[in-house]
Amino acid sequence: MLYHSTSKKAPAASLQEAVTRGLAPDGGLYMPEQTGRLGDDFFKRMYDMDLQEIALEVAVHFLGGDVPTGDLKRMICDTLDFPVPLVHIHDKLYTLELFHGPTMAFKDIGARFMARLLGYFTSRDRQELNVLAATSGDTGSAVANGFYKLPGIRVFVLYPKGLVSSIQEKQFTTLGENITAIEVEGTFDDCQAMVKRAFADEELNRRMKLTSANSINWARLLPQSFYYFWGVAQMGRSADDIVCAVPSGNFGNICAGLIAKRLGLPIVHFIAATNINDIVPQYLQTGRFNPRSSVATIANAMDVGKPSNFARIAELYDHSHQDISSDVEGFVCTDRQILATIKEVYANRKYLLDPHGAIGYRALKSYLDGHPSETGFFIETAHPAKFTEAVKNATGEDVALPPNLARFADGKKQTVELPATFDALKNYLNSEKR
Ligand SMILES: *Cc1c(COP(=O)(O)O)cnc(C)c1O
């Protein structure tokens, strides 16, 4: 299958080109030429299949022409070797817990699959690949752990010194092997600007093959569609009309859900739930898409002022505001409402939400209150122990550190310190290239 850019100015690309480039040369995001639909027989069998079996059929639908099924099967079994349970909370309200992976956030799934798909191409072609990622926390840990020890791939994670929580920092600075953590004397925006310049620098790109691991990569987006099918399969054949609420920042996660719907998955409606960075909810109401600087909130993995995957959603719906807003509605949540929700759901339902999931819960609860004949699940994107401070503020109790996170605590931090300039990064990368 070929991939085209949402900006329509770059030539069509093969799968390998699309996923090793990440961003198209015209600045657009790659989309498959066709989405198509999965067959009716799949939707009959789906309820009796497990997560890996479902994921394989969806992966073959998109990637089957480019990667042998046996290799896809191996990638999926390696990526999804942890449970993704649908948990009942109350009444007809459920959550799909995506936080049982190695860094306890849903980004594990996209990062692990992307790592294995790139690894397939580099080992087949005996290439070396260098992944650059700027992070304010979650992306760096998911990407570093996803690519850890993969042959032929080196990873450089840039992060702002002193501005990442210590649990998060440990998750990508203690690994060693093919993972290098670069501590930048600047902000997250500085890190991102350095990475962007690196991709645009011809001389550097002649010397080393560079790729980006952020959420604009198709290889990270596609595997996120798998779990929507699995969520619906766990609801069962006889469930009422299903709605799904997705806590959203860059809108990759919900975009994958909308792709699943396009393939025929019976989810009647999506709710795009954001913190006060409500660019997309505003668009859904007014038809005007006005990106602006992000504002810091306690659901900080969703502090995004220019949601990059929105370009894919717009294209999926042929830029029709009417069509998008008939499938998706927005919901906005303040920090106070997040804290109140964590507190209330913990007290009354004995379920501990993280700040991102709390936004999803509140959005779904409010929707279901007005639509009693429907049922739904929201996506829980991170384990509450990743956001101990906010959760303790809400409930007054400490959150125990689960073993997956505790195992990083004793590791030794190893970093390279650089000033926040592109020249410093370029010199460092050049000195690393043997
Ligand atoms: C990245 C992230 C999100 C937002 O996901 P998008 O795909 O960017 O919309 C939500 N919650 C958590 C915990 C995240 O790490």
PDB file of N, CA and C in Angstrom, residues 339-414:
ATOM      1  N   LEU A 339      -9.535  16.971  39.698  1.00  0.00           N
ATOM      2  CA  LEU A 339      -9.298  16.565  41.089  1.00  0.00           C
ATOM      3  C   LEU A 339     -10.592  16.088  41.751  1.00  0.00           C
ATOM      4  N   ALA A 340     -11.687  16.826  41.502  1.00  0.00           N
ATOM      5  CA  ALA A 340     -12.968  16.437  42.100  1.00  0.00           C
ATOM      6  C   ALA A 340     -13.403  15.060  41.585  1.00  0.00           C
ATOM      7  N   THR A 341     -13.123  14.790  40.313  1.00  0.00           N
ATOM      8  CA  THR A 341     -13.526  13.505  39.725  1.00  0.00           C
ATOM      9  C   THR A 341     -12.713  12.357  40.317  1.00  0.00           C
ATOM     10  N   ILE A 342     -11.399  12.558  40.445  1.00  0.00           N
ATOM     11  CA  ILE A 342     -10.557  11.499  41.035  1.00  0.00           C
ATOM     12  C   ILE A 342     -11.059  11.191  42.449  1.00  0.00           C
ATOM     13  N   LYS A 343     -11.334  12.254  43.201  1.00  0.00           N
ATOM     14  CA  LYS A 343     -11.774  12.089  44.584  1.00  0.00           C
ATOM     15  C   LYS A 343     -13.107  11.343  44.665  1.00  0.00           C
ATOM     16  N   GLU A 344     -14.052  11.764  43.839  1.00  0.00           N
ATOM     17  CA  GLU A 344     -15.394  11.196  43.907  1.00  0.00           C
ATOM     18  C   GLU A 344     -15.411   9.730  43.460  1.00  0.00           C
ATOM     19  N   VAL A 345     -14.707   9.435  42.378  1.00  0.00           N
ATOM     20  CA  VAL A 345     -14.751   8.063  41.847  1.00  0.00           C
ATOM     21  C   VAL A 345     -14.007   7.114  42.798  1.00  0.00           C
ATOM     22  N   TYR A 346     -12.966   7.634  43.438  1.00  0.00           N
ATOM     23  CA  TYR A 346     -12.243   6.800  44.414  1.00  0.00           C
ATOM     24  C   TYR A 346     -13.127   6.542  45.630  1.00  0.00           C
ATOM     25  N   ALA A 347     -13.790   7.590  46.124  1.00  0.00           N
ATOM     26  CA  ALA A 347     -14.623   7.438  47.325  1.00  0.00           C
ATOM     27  C   ALA A 347     -15.846   6.562  47.048  1.00  0.00           C
ATOM     28  N   ASN A 348     -16.519   6.792  45.926  1.00  0.00           N
ATOM     29  CA  ASN A 348     -17.807   6.124  45.698  1.00  0.00           C
ATOM     30  C   ASN A 348     -17.709   4.820  44.930  1.00  0.00           C
ATOM     31  N   ARG A 349     -16.664   4.683  44.116  1.00  0.00           N
ATOM     32  CA  ARG A 349     -16.604   3.503  43.248  1.00  0.00           C
ATOM     33  C   ARG A 349     -15.364   2.674  43.486  1.00  0.00           C
ATOM     34  N   LYS A 350     -14.512   3.127  44.390  1.00  0.00           N
ATOM     35  CA  LYS A 350     -13.262   2.420  44.720  1.00  0.00           C
ATOM     36  C   LYS A 350     -12.388   2.212  43.480  1.00  0.00           C
ATOM     37  N   TYR A 351     -12.431   3.149  42.577  1.00  0.00           N
ATOM     38  CA  TYR A 351     -11.563   3.065  41.397  1.00  0.00           C
ATOM     39  C   TYR A 351     -10.683   4.300  41.372  1.00  0.00           C
ATOM     40  N   LEU A 352      -9.359   4.081  41.246  1.00  0.00           N
ATOM     41  CA  LEU A 352      -8.414   5.194  41.275  1.00  0.00           C
ATOM     42  C   LEU A 352      -8.051   5.600  39.846  1.00  0.00           C
ATOM     43  N   LEU A 353      -8.469   6.811  39.487  1.00  0.00           N
ATOM     44  CA  LEU A 353      -8.179   7.343  38.144  1.00  0.00           C
ATOM     45  C   LEU A 353      -6.867   8.120  38.159  1.00  0.00           C
ATOM     46  N   ASP A 354      -6.227   8.232  37.018  1.00  0.00           N
ATOM     47  CA  ASP A 354      -5.121   9.194  36.900  1.00  0.00           C
ATOM     48  C   ASP A 354      -5.750  10.477  36.326  1.00  0.00           C
ATOM     49  N   PRO A 355      -5.034  11.599  36.317  1.00  0.00           N
ATOM     50  CA  PRO A 355      -5.663  12.850  35.862  1.00  0.00           C
ATOM     51  C   PRO A 355      -6.172  12.803  34.417  1.00  0.00           C
ATOM     52  N   HIS A 356      -5.511  12.039  33.545  1.00  0.00           N
ATOM     53  CA  HIS A 356      -5.949  11.964  32.139  1.00  0.00           C
ATOM     54  C   HIS A 356      -7.215  11.122  32.019  1.00  0.00           C
ATOM     55  N   GLY A 357      -7.178   9.959  32.656  1.00  0.00           N
ATOM     56  CA  GLY A 357      -8.356   9.088  32.663  1.00  0.00           C
ATOM     57  C   GLY A 357      -9.549   9.783  33.307  1.00  0.00           C
ATOM     58  N   ALA A 358      -9.286  10.620  34.320  1.00  0.00           N
ATOM     59  CA  ALA A 358     -10.385  11.322  34.995  1.00  0.00           C
ATOM     60  C   ALA A 358     -11.159  12.188  34.005  1.00  0.00           C
ATOM     61  N   ILE A 359     -10.459  12.770  33.061  1.00  0.00           N
ATOM     62  CA  ILE A 359     -11.123  13.590  32.034  1.00  0.00           C
ATOM     63  C   ILE A 359     -12.004  12.691  31.155  1.00  0.00           C
ATOM     64  N   GLY A 360     -11.484  11.519  30.810  1.00  0.00           N
ATOM     65  CA  GLY A 360     -12.257  10.566  30.007  1.00  0.00           C
ATOM     66  C   GLY A 360     -13.495  10.087  30.758  1.00  0.00           C
ATOM     67  N   TYR A 361     -13.310   9.778  32.051  1.00  0.00           N
ATOM     68  CA  TYR A 361     -14.449   9.325  32.857  1.00  0.00           C
ATOM     69  C   TYR A 361     -15.538  10.382  32.884  1.00  0.00           C
ATOM     70  N   ARG A 362     -15.132  11.617  33.196  1.00  0.00           N
ATOM     71  CA  ARG A 362     -16.113  12.697  33.360  1.00  0.00           C
ATOM     72  C   ARG A 362     -16.866  12.957  32.052  1.00  0.00           C
ATOM     73  N   ALA A 363     -16.142  12.900  30.942  1.00  0.00           N
ATOM     74  CA  ALA A 363     -16.762  13.113  29.630  1.00  0.00           C
ATOM     75  C   ALA A 363     -17.797  12.019  29.359  1.00  0.00           C
ATOM     76  N   LEU A 364     -17.430  10.783  29.650  1.00  0.00           N
ATOM     77  CA  LEU A 364     -18.332   9.662  29.360  1.00  0.00           C
ATOM     78  C   LEU A 364     -19.546   9.693  30.280  1.00  0.00           C
ATOM     79  N   LYS A 365     -19.304   9.964  31.559  1.00  0.00           N
ATOM     80  CA  LYS A 365     -20.398  10.000  32.531  1.00  0.00           C
ATOM     81  C   LYS A 365     -21.420  11.050  32.109  1.00  0.00           C
ATOM     82  N   SER A 366     -20.917  12.217  31.732  1.00  0.00           N
ATOM     83  CA  SER A 366     -21.836  13.284  31.366  1.00  0.00           C
ATOM     84  C   SER A 366     -22.632  12.915  30.104  1.00  0.00           C
ATOM     85  N   TYR A 367     -21.972  12.248  29.161  1.00  0.00           N
ATOM     86  CA  TYR A 367     -22.670  11.819  27.939  1.00  0.00           C
ATOM     87  C   TYR A 367     -23.734  10.767  28.255  1.00  0.00           C
ATOM     88  N   LEU A 368     -23.344   9.741  29.032  1.00  0.00           N
ATOM     89  CA  LEU A 368     -24.284   8.645  29.304  1.00  0.00           C
ATOM     90  C   LEU A 368     -25.484   9.128  30.122  1.00  0.00           C
ATOM     91  N   ASP A 369     -25.272  10.136  30.980  1.00  0.00           N
ATOM     92  CA  ASP A 369     -26.400  10.687  31.745  1.00  0.00           C
ATOM     93  C   ASP A 369     -27.497  11.196  30.800  1.00  0.00           C
ATOM     94  N   GLY A 370     -27.074  11.707  29.648  1.00  0.00           N
ATOM     95  CA  GLY A 370     -28.063  12.210  28.685  1.00  0.00           C
ATOM     96  C   GLY A 370     -28.488  11.182  27.640  1.00  0.00           C
ATOM     97  N   HIS A 371     -27.860  10.013  27.632  1.00  0.00           N
ATOM     98  CA  HIS A 371     -28.177   8.982  26.629  1.00  0.00           C
ATOM     99  C   HIS A 371     -28.297   7.628  27.323  1.00  0.00           C
ATOM    100  N   PRO A 372     -29.375   7.440  28.110  1.00  0.00           N
ATOM    101  CA  PRO A 372     -29.477   6.241  28.963  1.00  0.00           C
ATOM    102  C   PRO A 372     -29.556   4.925  28.194  1.00  0.00           C
ATOM    103  N   SER A 373     -29.861   4.957  26.889  1.00  0.00           N
ATOM    104  CA  SER A 373     -29.950   3.671  26.189  1.00  0.00           C
ATOM    105  C   SER A 373     -28.589   3.203  25.702  1.00  0.00           C
ATOM    106  N   GLU A 374     -27.538   4.034  25.865  1.00  0.00           N
ATOM    107  CA  GLU A 374     -26.227   3.658  25.349  1.00  0.00           C
ATOM    108  C   GLU A 374     -25.323   3.164  26.468  1.00  0.00           C
ATOM    109  N   THR A 375     -24.214   2.571  26.065  1.00  0.00           N
ATOM    110  CA  THR A 375     -23.234   2.089  27.029  1.00  0.00           C
ATOM    111  C   THR A 375     -21.873   2.575  26.530  1.00  0.00           C
ATOM    112  N   GLY A 376     -20.844   2.566  27.383  1.00  0.00           N
ATOM    113  CA  GLY A 376     -19.595   3.107  26.854  1.00  0.00           C
ATOM    114  C   GLY A 376     -18.370   2.776  27.669  1.00  0.00           C
ATOM    115  N   PHE A 377     -17.227   2.996  27.043  1.00  0.00           N
ATOM    116  CA  PHE A 377     -15.967   2.892  27.770  1.00  0.00           C
ATOM    117  C   PHE A 377     -15.111   4.110  27.486  1.00  0.00           C
ATOM    118  N   PHE A 378     -14.313   4.473  28.515  1.00  0.00           N
ATOM    119  CA  PHE A 378     -13.326   5.523  28.276  1.00  0.00           C
ATOM    120  C   PHE A 378     -11.958   4.880  28.343  1.00  0.00           C
ATOM    121  N   ILE A 379     -10.998   5.532  27.717  1.00  0.00           N
ATOM    122  CA  ILE A 379      -9.641   5.001  27.669  1.00  0.00           C
ATOM    123  C   ILE A 379      -8.880   5.512  28.890  1.00  0.00           C
ATOM    124  N   GLU A 380      -8.333   4.611  29.694  1.00  0.00           N
ATOM    125  CA  GLU A 380      -7.476   5.026  30.812  1.00  0.00           C
ATOM    126  C   GLU A 380      -6.046   4.935  30.287  1.00  0.00           C
ATOM    127  N   THR A 381      -5.414   6.125  30.102  1.00  0.00           N
ATOM    128  CA  THR A 381      -4.157   6.188  29.357  1.00  0.00           C
ATOM    129  C   THR A 381      -2.905   5.995  30.203  1.00  0.00           C
ATOM    130  N   ALA A 382      -3.017   6.168  31.523  1.00  0.00           N
ATOM    131  CA  ALA A 382      -1.817   6.012  32.361  1.00  0.00           C
ATOM    132  C   ALA A 382      -2.195   5.481  33.735  1.00  0.00           C
ATOM    133  N   HIS A 383      -1.248   4.814  34.368  1.00  0.00           N
ATOM    134  CA  HIS A 383      -1.465   4.325  35.737  1.00  0.00           C
ATOM    135  C   HIS A 383      -1.401   5.512  36.699  1.00  0.00           C
ATOM    136  N   PRO A 384      -2.295   5.558  37.708  1.00  0.00           N
ATOM    137  CA  PRO A 384      -2.290   6.719  38.627  1.00  0.00           C
ATOM    138  C   PRO A 384      -0.949   6.928  39.340  1.00  0.00           C
ATOM    139  N   ALA A 385      -0.147   5.883  39.489  1.00  0.00           N
ATOM    140  CA  ALA A 385       1.142   6.047  40.178  1.00  0.00           C
ATOM    141  C   ALA A 385       2.127   6.896  39.368  1.00  0.00           C
ATOM    142  N   LYS A 386       1.824   7.143  38.092  1.00  0.00           N
ATOM    143  CA  LYS A 386       2.695   8.026  37.310  1.00  0.00           C
ATOM    144  C   LYS A 386       2.445   9.484  37.661  1.00  0.00           C
ATOM    145  N   PHE A 387       1.336   9.737  38.335  1.00  0.00           N
ATOM    146  CA  PHE A 387       0.979  11.134  38.654  1.00  0.00           C
ATOM    147  C   PHE A 387       0.629  11.232  40.136  1.00  0.00           C
ATOM    148  N   THR A 388       1.563  10.769  40.975  1.00  0.00           N
ATOM    149  CA  THR A 388       1.309  10.626  42.414  1.00  0.00           C
ATOM    150  C   THR A 388       0.862  11.931  43.063  1.00  0.00           C
ATOM    151  N   GLU A 389       1.487  13.033  42.636  1.00  0.00           N
ATOM    152  CA  GLU A 389       1.206  14.286  43.328  1.00  0.00           C
ATOM    153  C   GLU A 389      -0.258  14.700  43.160  1.00  0.00           C
ATOM    154  N   ALA A 390      -0.722  14.696  41.921  1.00  0.00           N
ATOM    155  CA  ALA A 390      -2.108  15.090  41.660  1.00  0.00           C
ATOM    156  C   ALA A 390      -3.066  14.119  42.346  1.00  0.00           C
ATOM    157  N   VAL A 391      -2.753  12.829  42.270  1.00  0.00           N
ATOM    158  CA  VAL A 391      -3.667  11.836  42.826  1.00  0.00           C
ATOM    159  C   VAL A 391      -3.723  11.970  44.347  1.00  0.00           C
ATOM    160  N   LYS A 392      -2.563  12.233  44.955  1.00  0.00           N
ATOM    161  CA  LYS A 392      -2.558  12.426  46.407  1.00  0.00           C
ATOM    162  C   LYS A 392      -3.313  13.695  46.798  1.00  0.00           C
ATOM    163  N   ASN A 393      -3.173  14.736  46.012  1.00  0.00           N
ATOM    164  CA  ASN A 393      -3.947  15.962  46.236  1.00  0.00           C
ATOM    165  C   ASN A 393      -5.435  15.691  46.259  1.00  0.00           C
ATOM    166  N   ALA A 394      -5.866  14.800  45.373  1.00  0.00           N
ATOM    167  CA  ALA A 394      -7.298  14.536  45.248  1.00  0.00           C
ATOM    168  C   ALA A 394      -7.808  13.626  46.355  1.00  0.00           C
ATOM    169  N   THR A 395      -7.048  12.579  46.670  1.00  0.00           N
ATOM    170  CA  THR A 395      -7.593  11.553  47.581  1.00  0.00           C
ATOM    171  C   THR A 395      -7.011  11.658  48.985  1.00  0.00           C
ATOM    172  N   GLY A 396      -5.910  12.388  49.141  1.00  0.00           N
ATOM    173  CA  GLY A 396      -5.247  12.467  50.440  1.00  0.00           C
ATOM    174  C   GLY A 396      -4.414  11.228  50.753  1.00  0.00           C
ATOM    175  N   GLU A 397      -4.329  10.308  49.806  1.00  0.00           N
ATOM    176  CA  GLU A 397      -3.570   9.080  50.078  1.00  0.00           C
ATOM    177  C   GLU A 397      -2.399   8.930  49.113  1.00  0.00           C
ATOM    178  N   ASP A 398      -1.339   8.266  49.595  1.00  0.00           N
ATOM    179  CA  ASP A 398      -0.220   7.964  48.711  1.00  0.00           C
ATOM    180  C   ASP A 398      -0.594   6.838  47.753  1.00  0.00           C
ATOM    181  N   VAL A 399       0.011   6.843  46.590  1.00  0.00           N
ATOM    182  CA  VAL A 399      -0.220   5.741  45.647  1.00  0.00           C
ATOM    183  C   VAL A 399       1.005   4.836  45.713  1.00  0.00           C
ATOM    184  N   ALA A 400       0.774   3.540  45.902  1.00  0.00           N
ATOM    185  CA  ALA A 400       1.915   2.613  45.951  1.00  0.00           C
ATOM    186  C   ALA A 400       2.539   2.519  44.556  1.00  0.00           C
ATOM    187  N   LEU A 401       3.865   2.447  44.513  1.00  0.00           N
ATOM    188  CA  LEU A 401       4.564   2.345  43.235  1.00  0.00           C
ATOM    189  C   LEU A 401       4.481   0.892  42.748  1.00  0.00           C
ATOM    190  N   PRO A 402       3.846   0.645  41.602  1.00  0.00           N
ATOM    191  CA  PRO A 402       3.755  -0.737  41.114  1.00  0.00           C
ATOM    192  C   PRO A 402       5.131  -1.240  40.656  1.00  0.00           C
ATOM    193  N   PRO A 403       5.325  -2.576  40.647  1.00  0.00           N
ATOM    194  CA  PRO A 403       6.637  -3.155  40.330  1.00  0.00           C
ATOM    195  C   PRO A 403       7.217  -2.660  39.008  1.00  0.00           C
ATOM    196  N   ASN A 404       6.359  -2.464  37.987  1.00  0.00           N
ATOM    197  CA  ASN A 404       6.865  -1.996  36.692  1.00  0.00           C
ATOM    198  C   ASN A 404       7.590  -0.664  36.800  1.00  0.00           C
ATOM    199  N   LEU A 405       7.115   0.207  37.689  1.00  0.00           N
ATOM    200  CA  LEU A 405       7.767   1.506  37.845  1.00  0.00           C
ATOM    201  C   LEU A 405       8.884   1.428  38.876  1.00  0.00           C
ATOM    202  N   ALA A 406       8.679   0.623  39.924  1.00  0.00           N
ATOM    203  CA  ALA A 406       9.667   0.530  41.004  1.00  0.00           C
ATOM    204  C   ALA A 406      10.995  -0.020  40.491  1.00  0.00           C
ATOM    205  N   ARG A 407      10.933  -0.877  39.447  1.00  0.00           N
ATOM    206  CA  ARG A 407      12.166  -1.511  38.983  1.00  0.00           C
ATOM    207  C   ARG A 407      13.152  -0.496  38.415  1.00  0.00           C
ATOM    208  N   PHE A 408      12.693   0.689  38.043  1.00  0.00           N
ATOM    209  CA  PHE A 408      13.617   1.706  37.531  1.00  0.00           C
ATOM    210  C   PHE A 408      14.320   2.461  38.662  1.00  0.00           C
ATOM    211  N   ALA A 409      13.718   2.403  39.872  1.00  0.00           N
ATOM    212  CA  ALA A 409      14.134   3.320  40.936  1.00  0.00           C
ATOM    213  C   ALA A 409      15.600   3.143  41.336  1.00  0.00           C
ATOM    214  N   ASP A 410      16.124   1.914  41.284  1.00  0.00           N
ATOM    215  CA  ASP A 410      17.493   1.687  41.725  1.00  0.00           C
ATOM    216  C   ASP A 410      18.524   1.855  40.613  1.00  0.00           C
ATOM    217  N   GLY A 411      18.048   2.057  39.382  1.00  0.00           N
ATOM    218  CA  GLY A 411      18.989   2.182  38.265  1.00  0.00           C
ATOM    219  C   GLY A 411      19.849   3.428  38.399  1.00  0.00           C
ATOM    220  N   LYS A 412      21.019   3.387  37.735  1.00  0.00           N
ATOM    221  CA  LYS A 412      21.927   4.536  37.808  1.00  0.00           C
ATOM    222  C   LYS A 412      21.659   5.442  36.610  1.00  0.00           C
ATOM    223  N   LYS A 413      21.438   6.724  36.909  1.00  0.00           N
ATOM    224  CA  LYS A 413      21.180   7.679  35.839  1.00  0.00           C
ATOM    225  C   LYS A 413      22.448   7.945  35.024  1.00  0.00           C
ATOM    226  N   GLN A 414      22.359   7.781  33.708  1.00  0.00           N
ATOM    227  CA  GLN A 414      23.495   8.081  32.834  1.00  0.00           C
ATOM    228  C   GLN A 414      22.997   9.036  31.769  1.00  0.00           C
TER     229      GLN A 414
END
